[in-house]
Short mmCIF file of C-alpha atoms in Angstrom, two decimals:
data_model
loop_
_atom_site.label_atom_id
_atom_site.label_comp_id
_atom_site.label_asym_id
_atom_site.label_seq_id
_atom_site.Cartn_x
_atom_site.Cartn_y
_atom_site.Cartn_z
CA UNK A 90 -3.08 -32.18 94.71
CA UNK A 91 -1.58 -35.11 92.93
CA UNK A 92 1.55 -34.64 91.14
CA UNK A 93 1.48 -33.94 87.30
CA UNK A 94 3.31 -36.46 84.99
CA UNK A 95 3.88 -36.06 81.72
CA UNK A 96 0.73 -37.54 79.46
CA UNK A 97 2.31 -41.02 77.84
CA UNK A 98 0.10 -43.72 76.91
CA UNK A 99 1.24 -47.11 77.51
CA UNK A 100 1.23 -49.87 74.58
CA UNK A 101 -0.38 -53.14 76.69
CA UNK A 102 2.36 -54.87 74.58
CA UNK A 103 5.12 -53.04 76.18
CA UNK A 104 6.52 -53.39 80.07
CA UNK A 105 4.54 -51.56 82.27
CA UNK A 106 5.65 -47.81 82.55
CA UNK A 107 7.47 -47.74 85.65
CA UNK A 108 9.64 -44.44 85.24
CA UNK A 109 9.11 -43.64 88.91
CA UNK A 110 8.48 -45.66 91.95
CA UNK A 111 7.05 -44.47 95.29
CA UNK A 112 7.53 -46.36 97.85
CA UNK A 113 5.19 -46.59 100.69
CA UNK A 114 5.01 -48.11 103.80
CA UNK A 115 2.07 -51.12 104.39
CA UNK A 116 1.63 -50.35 107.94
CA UNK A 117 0.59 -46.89 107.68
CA UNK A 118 -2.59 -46.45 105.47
CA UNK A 119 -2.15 -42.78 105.39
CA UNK A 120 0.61 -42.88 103.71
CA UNK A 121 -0.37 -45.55 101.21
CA UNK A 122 -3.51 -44.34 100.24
CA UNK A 123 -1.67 -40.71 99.67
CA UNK A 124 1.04 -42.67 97.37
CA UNK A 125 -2.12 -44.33 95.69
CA UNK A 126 -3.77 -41.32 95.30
CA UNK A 127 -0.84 -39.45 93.34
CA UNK A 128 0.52 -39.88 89.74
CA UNK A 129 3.46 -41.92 90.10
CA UNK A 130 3.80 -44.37 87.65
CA UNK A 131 4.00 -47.04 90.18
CA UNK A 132 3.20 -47.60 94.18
CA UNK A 133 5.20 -50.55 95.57
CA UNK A 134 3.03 -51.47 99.31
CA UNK A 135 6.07 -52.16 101.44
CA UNK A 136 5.65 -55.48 103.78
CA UNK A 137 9.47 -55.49 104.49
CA UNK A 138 12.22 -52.93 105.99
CA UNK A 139 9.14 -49.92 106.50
CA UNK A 140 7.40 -52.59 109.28
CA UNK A 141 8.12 -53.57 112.39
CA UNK A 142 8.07 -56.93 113.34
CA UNK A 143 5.06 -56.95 115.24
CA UNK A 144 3.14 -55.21 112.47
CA UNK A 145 3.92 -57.83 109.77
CA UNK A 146 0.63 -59.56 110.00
CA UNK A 147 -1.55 -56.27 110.42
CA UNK A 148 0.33 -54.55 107.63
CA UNK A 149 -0.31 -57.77 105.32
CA UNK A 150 -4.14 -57.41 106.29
CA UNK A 151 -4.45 -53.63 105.45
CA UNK A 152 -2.06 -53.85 102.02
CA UNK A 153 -4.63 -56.88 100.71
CA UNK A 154 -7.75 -54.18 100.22
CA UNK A 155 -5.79 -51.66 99.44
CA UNK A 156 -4.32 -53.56 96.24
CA UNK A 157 -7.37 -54.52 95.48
CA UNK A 158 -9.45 -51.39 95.48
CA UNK A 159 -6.88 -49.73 93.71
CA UNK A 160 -5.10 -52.15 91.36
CA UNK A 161 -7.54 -52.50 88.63
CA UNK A 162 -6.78 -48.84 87.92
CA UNK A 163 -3.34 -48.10 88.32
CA UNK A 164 0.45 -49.80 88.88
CA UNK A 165 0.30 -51.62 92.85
CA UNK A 166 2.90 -53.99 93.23
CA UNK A 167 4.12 -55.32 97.39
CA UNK A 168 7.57 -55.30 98.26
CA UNK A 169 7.02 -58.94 100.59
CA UNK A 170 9.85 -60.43 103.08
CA UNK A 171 12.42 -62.46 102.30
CA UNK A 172 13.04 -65.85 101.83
CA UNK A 173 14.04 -66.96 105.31
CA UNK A 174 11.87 -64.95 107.33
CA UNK A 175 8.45 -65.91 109.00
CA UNK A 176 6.85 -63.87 106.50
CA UNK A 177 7.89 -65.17 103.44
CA UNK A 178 5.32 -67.77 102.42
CA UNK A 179 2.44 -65.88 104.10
CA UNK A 180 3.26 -62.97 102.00
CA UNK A 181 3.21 -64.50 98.71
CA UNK A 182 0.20 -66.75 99.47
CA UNK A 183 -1.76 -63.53 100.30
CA UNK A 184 -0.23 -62.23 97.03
CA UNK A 185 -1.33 -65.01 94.87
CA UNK A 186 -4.56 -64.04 96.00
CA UNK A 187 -4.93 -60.88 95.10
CA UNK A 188 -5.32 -61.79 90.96
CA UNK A 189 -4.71 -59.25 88.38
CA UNK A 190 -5.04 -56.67 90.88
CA UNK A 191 -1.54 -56.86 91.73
CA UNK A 192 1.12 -55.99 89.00
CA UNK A 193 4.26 -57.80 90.75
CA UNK A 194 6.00 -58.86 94.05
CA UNK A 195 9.11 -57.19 95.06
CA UNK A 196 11.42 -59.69 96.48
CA UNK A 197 13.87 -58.51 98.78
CA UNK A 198 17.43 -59.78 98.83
CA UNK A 199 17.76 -62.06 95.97
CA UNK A 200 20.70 -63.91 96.30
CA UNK A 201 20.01 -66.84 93.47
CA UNK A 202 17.53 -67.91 91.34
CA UNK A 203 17.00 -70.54 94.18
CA UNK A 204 14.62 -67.91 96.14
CA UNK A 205 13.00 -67.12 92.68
CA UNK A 206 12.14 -70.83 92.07
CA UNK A 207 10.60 -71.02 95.71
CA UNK A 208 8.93 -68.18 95.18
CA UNK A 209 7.19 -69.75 92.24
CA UNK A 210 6.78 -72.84 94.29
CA UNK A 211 4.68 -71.38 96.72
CA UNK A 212 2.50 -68.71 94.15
CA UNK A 213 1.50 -72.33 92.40
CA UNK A 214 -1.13 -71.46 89.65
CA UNK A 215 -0.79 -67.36 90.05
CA UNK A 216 0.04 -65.79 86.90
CA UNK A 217 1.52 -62.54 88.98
CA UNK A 218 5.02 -61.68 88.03
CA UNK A 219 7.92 -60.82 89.91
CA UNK A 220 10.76 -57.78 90.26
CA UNK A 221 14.45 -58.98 92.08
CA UNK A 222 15.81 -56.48 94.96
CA UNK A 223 19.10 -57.07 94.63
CA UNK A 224 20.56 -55.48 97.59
CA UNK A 225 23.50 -57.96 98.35
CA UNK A 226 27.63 -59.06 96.68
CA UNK A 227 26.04 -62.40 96.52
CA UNK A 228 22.97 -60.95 94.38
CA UNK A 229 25.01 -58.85 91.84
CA UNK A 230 27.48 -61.75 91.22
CA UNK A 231 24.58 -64.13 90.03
CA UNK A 232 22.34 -61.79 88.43
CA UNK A 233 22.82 -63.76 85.29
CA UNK A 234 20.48 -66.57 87.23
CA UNK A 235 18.75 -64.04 88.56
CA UNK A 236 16.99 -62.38 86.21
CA UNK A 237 16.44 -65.67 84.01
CA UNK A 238 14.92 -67.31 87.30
CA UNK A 239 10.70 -67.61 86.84
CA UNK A 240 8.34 -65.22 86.67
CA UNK A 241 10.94 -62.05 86.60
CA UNK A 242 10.01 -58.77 85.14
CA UNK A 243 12.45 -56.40 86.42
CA UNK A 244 15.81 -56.44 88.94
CA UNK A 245 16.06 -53.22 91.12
CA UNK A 246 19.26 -52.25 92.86
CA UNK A 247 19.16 -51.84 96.95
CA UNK A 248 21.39 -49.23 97.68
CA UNK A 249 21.23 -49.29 101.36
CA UNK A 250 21.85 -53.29 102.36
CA UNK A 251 24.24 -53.18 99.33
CA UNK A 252 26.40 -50.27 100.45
CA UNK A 253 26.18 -51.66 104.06
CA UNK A 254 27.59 -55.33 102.93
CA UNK A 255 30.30 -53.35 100.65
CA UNK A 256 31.29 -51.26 103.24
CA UNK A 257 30.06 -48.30 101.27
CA UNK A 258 29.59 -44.78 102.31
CA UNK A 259 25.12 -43.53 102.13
CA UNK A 260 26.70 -40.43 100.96
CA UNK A 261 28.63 -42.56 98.01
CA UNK A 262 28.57 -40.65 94.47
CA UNK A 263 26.45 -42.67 92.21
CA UNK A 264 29.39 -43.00 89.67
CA UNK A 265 31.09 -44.86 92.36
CA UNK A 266 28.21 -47.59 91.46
CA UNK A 267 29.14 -48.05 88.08
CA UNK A 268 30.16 -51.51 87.81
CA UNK A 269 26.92 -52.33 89.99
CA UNK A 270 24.53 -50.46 87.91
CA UNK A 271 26.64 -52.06 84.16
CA UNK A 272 26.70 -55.44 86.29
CA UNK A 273 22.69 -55.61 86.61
CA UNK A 274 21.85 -53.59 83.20
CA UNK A 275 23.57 -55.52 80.76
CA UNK A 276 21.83 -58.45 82.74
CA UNK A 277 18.56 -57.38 82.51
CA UNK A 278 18.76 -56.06 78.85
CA UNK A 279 20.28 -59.70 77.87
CA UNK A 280 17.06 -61.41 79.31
CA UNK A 281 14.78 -58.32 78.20
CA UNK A 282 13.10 -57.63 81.83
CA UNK A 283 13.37 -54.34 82.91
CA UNK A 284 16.29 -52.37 84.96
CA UNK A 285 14.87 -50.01 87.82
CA UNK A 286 17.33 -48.06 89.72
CA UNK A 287 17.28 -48.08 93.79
CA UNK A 288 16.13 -45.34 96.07
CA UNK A 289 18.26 -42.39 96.34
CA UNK A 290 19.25 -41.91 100.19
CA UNK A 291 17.58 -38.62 101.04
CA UNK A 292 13.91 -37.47 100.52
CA UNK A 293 14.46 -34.21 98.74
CA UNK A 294 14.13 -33.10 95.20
CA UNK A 295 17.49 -31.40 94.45
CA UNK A 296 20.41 -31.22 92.96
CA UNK A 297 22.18 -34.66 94.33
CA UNK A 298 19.03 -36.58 93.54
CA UNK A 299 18.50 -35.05 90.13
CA UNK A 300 21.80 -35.74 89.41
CA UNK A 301 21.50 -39.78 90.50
CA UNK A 302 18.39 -39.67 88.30
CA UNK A 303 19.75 -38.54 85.37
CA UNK A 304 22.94 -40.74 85.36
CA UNK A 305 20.95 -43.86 85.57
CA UNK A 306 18.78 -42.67 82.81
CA UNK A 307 21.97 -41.67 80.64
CA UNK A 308 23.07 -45.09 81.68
CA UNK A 309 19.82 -47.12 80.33
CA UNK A 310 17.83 -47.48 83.16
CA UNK A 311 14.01 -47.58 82.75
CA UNK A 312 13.10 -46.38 86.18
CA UNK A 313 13.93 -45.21 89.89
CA UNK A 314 12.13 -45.78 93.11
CA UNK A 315 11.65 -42.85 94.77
CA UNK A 316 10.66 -42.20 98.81
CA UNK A 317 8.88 -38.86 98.72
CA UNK A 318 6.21 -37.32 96.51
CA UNK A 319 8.39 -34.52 95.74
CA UNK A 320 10.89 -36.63 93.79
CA UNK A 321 8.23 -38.30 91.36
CA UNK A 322 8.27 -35.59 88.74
CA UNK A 323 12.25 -35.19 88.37
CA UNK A 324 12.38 -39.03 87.82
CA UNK A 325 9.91 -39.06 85.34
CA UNK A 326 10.93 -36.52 83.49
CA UNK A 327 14.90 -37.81 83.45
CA UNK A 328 13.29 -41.39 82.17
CA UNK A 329 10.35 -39.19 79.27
CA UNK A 330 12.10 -38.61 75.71
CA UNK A 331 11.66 -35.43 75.03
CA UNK A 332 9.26 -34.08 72.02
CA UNK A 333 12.33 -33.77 70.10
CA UNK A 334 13.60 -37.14 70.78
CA UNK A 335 10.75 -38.55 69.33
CA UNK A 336 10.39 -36.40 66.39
CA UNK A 337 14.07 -37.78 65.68
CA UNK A 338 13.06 -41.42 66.71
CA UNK A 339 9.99 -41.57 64.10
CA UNK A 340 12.06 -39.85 61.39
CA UNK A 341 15.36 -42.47 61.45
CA UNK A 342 12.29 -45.06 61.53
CA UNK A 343 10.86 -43.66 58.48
CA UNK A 344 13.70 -43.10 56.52
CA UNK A 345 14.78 -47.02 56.79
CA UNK A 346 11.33 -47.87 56.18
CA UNK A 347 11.37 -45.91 52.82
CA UNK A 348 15.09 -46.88 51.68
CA UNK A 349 13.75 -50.75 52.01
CA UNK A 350 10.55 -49.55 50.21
CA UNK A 351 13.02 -48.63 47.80
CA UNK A 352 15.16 -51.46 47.79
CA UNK A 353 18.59 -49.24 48.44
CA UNK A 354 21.23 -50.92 50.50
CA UNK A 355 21.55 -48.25 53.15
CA UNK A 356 19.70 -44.83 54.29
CA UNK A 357 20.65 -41.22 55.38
CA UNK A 358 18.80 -38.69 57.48
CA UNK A 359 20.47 -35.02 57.39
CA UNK A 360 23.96 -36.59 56.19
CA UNK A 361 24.43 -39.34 58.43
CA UNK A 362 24.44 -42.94 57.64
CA UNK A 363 21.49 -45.14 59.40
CA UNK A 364 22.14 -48.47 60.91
CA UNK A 365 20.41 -51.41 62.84
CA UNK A 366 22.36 -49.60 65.42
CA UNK A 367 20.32 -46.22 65.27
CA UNK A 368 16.71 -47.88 64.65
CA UNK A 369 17.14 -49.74 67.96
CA UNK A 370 17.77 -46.51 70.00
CA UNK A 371 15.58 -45.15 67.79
CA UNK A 372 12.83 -47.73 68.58
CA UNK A 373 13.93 -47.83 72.35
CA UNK A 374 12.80 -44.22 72.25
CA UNK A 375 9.70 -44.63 71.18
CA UNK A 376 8.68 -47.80 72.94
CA UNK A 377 9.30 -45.64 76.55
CA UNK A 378 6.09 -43.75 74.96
CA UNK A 379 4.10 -47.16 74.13
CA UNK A 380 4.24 -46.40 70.36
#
C-alpha cells in the first residue's frame, strides 16, 4: 500500500511541494515504478551514481516512458550525469524531450554556473527547469552563481561526495553541517528557488534520521530526499505546519489586515506586537500549504 501523506493542496503559483524526495534508481524498473506508485511528494529517476556504466544508455531508455506515463500526474524529475561525462548531453537532450512531463533535471556536481549555462545550451528551446546537486567545496563556495545560473529551481546538498572531498565522517552529526546547510540556504532564499536537504546515509526511519529531518526543517529547509519508502512520512511531516501553525499563521495575517483596514500604525494578537517580521513567517507558513 502506498504511503499516506498528509492531504495539502498545492497553489500552481507556489514551488512545487517537494517536502520529501525518493530517490530511485533508472536501471531497475521495479523499483521506479514502486517509488512512482507511492505518495511521496516527489520521485527523482536516477541516471547517475545508482547505474553502472554499462547501463547508462538502457537506464536512459527505460526512465524516458516511465516519465512520461507518469509525469502528467504527479512530481518526476531525473537526476542526469554530469557535465564531463559521456552522458551528459545525451541525458539532457532526452530530457528536453520529454515536455511538461518532466518537472526538473537534477544536475549532479555543480561546481559553477558554467555547467548551468551549458546545460541550458544544450536543452535549447525546453522550458524544463533545473535543481543544483551540490555535492562538492568548489560547489558550496560559488553557490551565489549557482543558484542565479539559468533555469534553477532548487540547490540540494550531496552529503556523500561532499563529506568524501571534506574528509568527513558518513556517520557525521548533521549539526556538524551547519555552515554547509546556512552556506546554501541563505543562497537559495536570496534568489527565491528552493533549498532541499541531501539524503540521510542510512535507509531506516528512526531516531538519527528523524532527528536530521527535523533540524533541517527547524533550519528552513523546504525538503529532504529520502532513499527508502519508510522515511517518506517522517520527512513530510517534519516539513507540514501543523493545524495549529496555521490557525496562528491566518490569525497574525488577519489581524494586520484589519489594523490597515483601520488605518492604526501597528497591530497586536494576544499581547504581542506584529511586524513585517511575523507576517512573513506567518505567510511562509501558509504558502508550504498552497494557500
Amino acid at each position: 500500500m502506498p504511503t499516506e501523506l498528509p492531504e495539502v493542496p498545492v497553489s500552481s503559483e507556489q514551488h512545487l511541494r517537494r517536502r520529501a524526495v525518493l530517490v530511485a534508481p533508472g536501471s531497475d524498473e521495479r523499483k521506479a515504478g514502486k517509488a512512482l506508485a507511492s505518495a511521496v511528494d516527489e520521485v527523482a529517476l536516477d541516471l547517475e551514481d545508482a547505474v553502472t556504466a554499462a547501463q547508462k544508455d538502457a537506464a536512459r531508455e527505460l526512465v524516458a516512458p516511465l516519465v512520461r506515463e507518469h509525469g502528467a500526474a504527479r512530481t518526476v524529475s531525473v537526476r542526469i550525469n554530469g557535465r564531463g561525462t559521456p552522458w551528459f548531453e545525451d541525458d539532457l537532450r532526452t530530457c528536453a524531450a520529454l515536455g511538461d512531463a518532466l518537472a526538473s533535471i537534477v544536475i549532479p556536481k555543480v561546481e559553477s554556473a558554467d555547467d548551468l549555462v551549458e546545460a541550458d545550451r544544450i536543452l535549447g528551446d525546453s522550458t524544463v527547469p533545473v535543481q543544483a546537486l551540490i555535492e562538492t567545496p568548489a560547489g558550496v563556495q560559488r553557490i551565489d552563481e549557482i543558484v542565479a545560473g539559468p533555469r534553477v529551481a532548487g540547490v540540494i546538498i550531496g552529503y556523500a561526495d561532499l563529506g568524501a572531498s571534506l574528509g568527513r565522517a558518513r556517520t557525521a552529526a548533521p549539526e556538524h553541517w551547519l555552515y554547509v546547510q546556512d552556506r546554501v540556504l541563505h543562497a537559495a532564499r536570496a534568489a527565491g528557488v528552493q533549498a532541499i536537504d541531501g539524503p540521510f546515509l542510512g535507509i531506516a526511519d528512526d531516531d538519527a534520521f528523524r532527528h536530521s529531518v527535523q533540524w533541517v526543517s527547524d533550519l528552513g529547509f523546504d525538503g529532504k530526499w529520502v532513499i527508502h519508502p519508510a522515511q517518506i512520512t517522517s520527512a513530510a511531516a517534519a516539513f507540514t505546519p501543523t493545524d495549529d501553525q496555521v490557525d496562528a499563521a491566518r490569525k497574525v495575517l488577519a489581524a494586520l489586515e484589519e489594523a490597515e483596514n483601520r488605518g492604526a500604525g501597528a497591530a497586536q494578537l494576544d499581547g504581542r506586537m506584529l511586524d513585517e517580521a511575523v507576517a512573513v513567517a506567518a505567510r511562509r507558513t501558509l504558502s508550504k500549504i498552497g494557500a
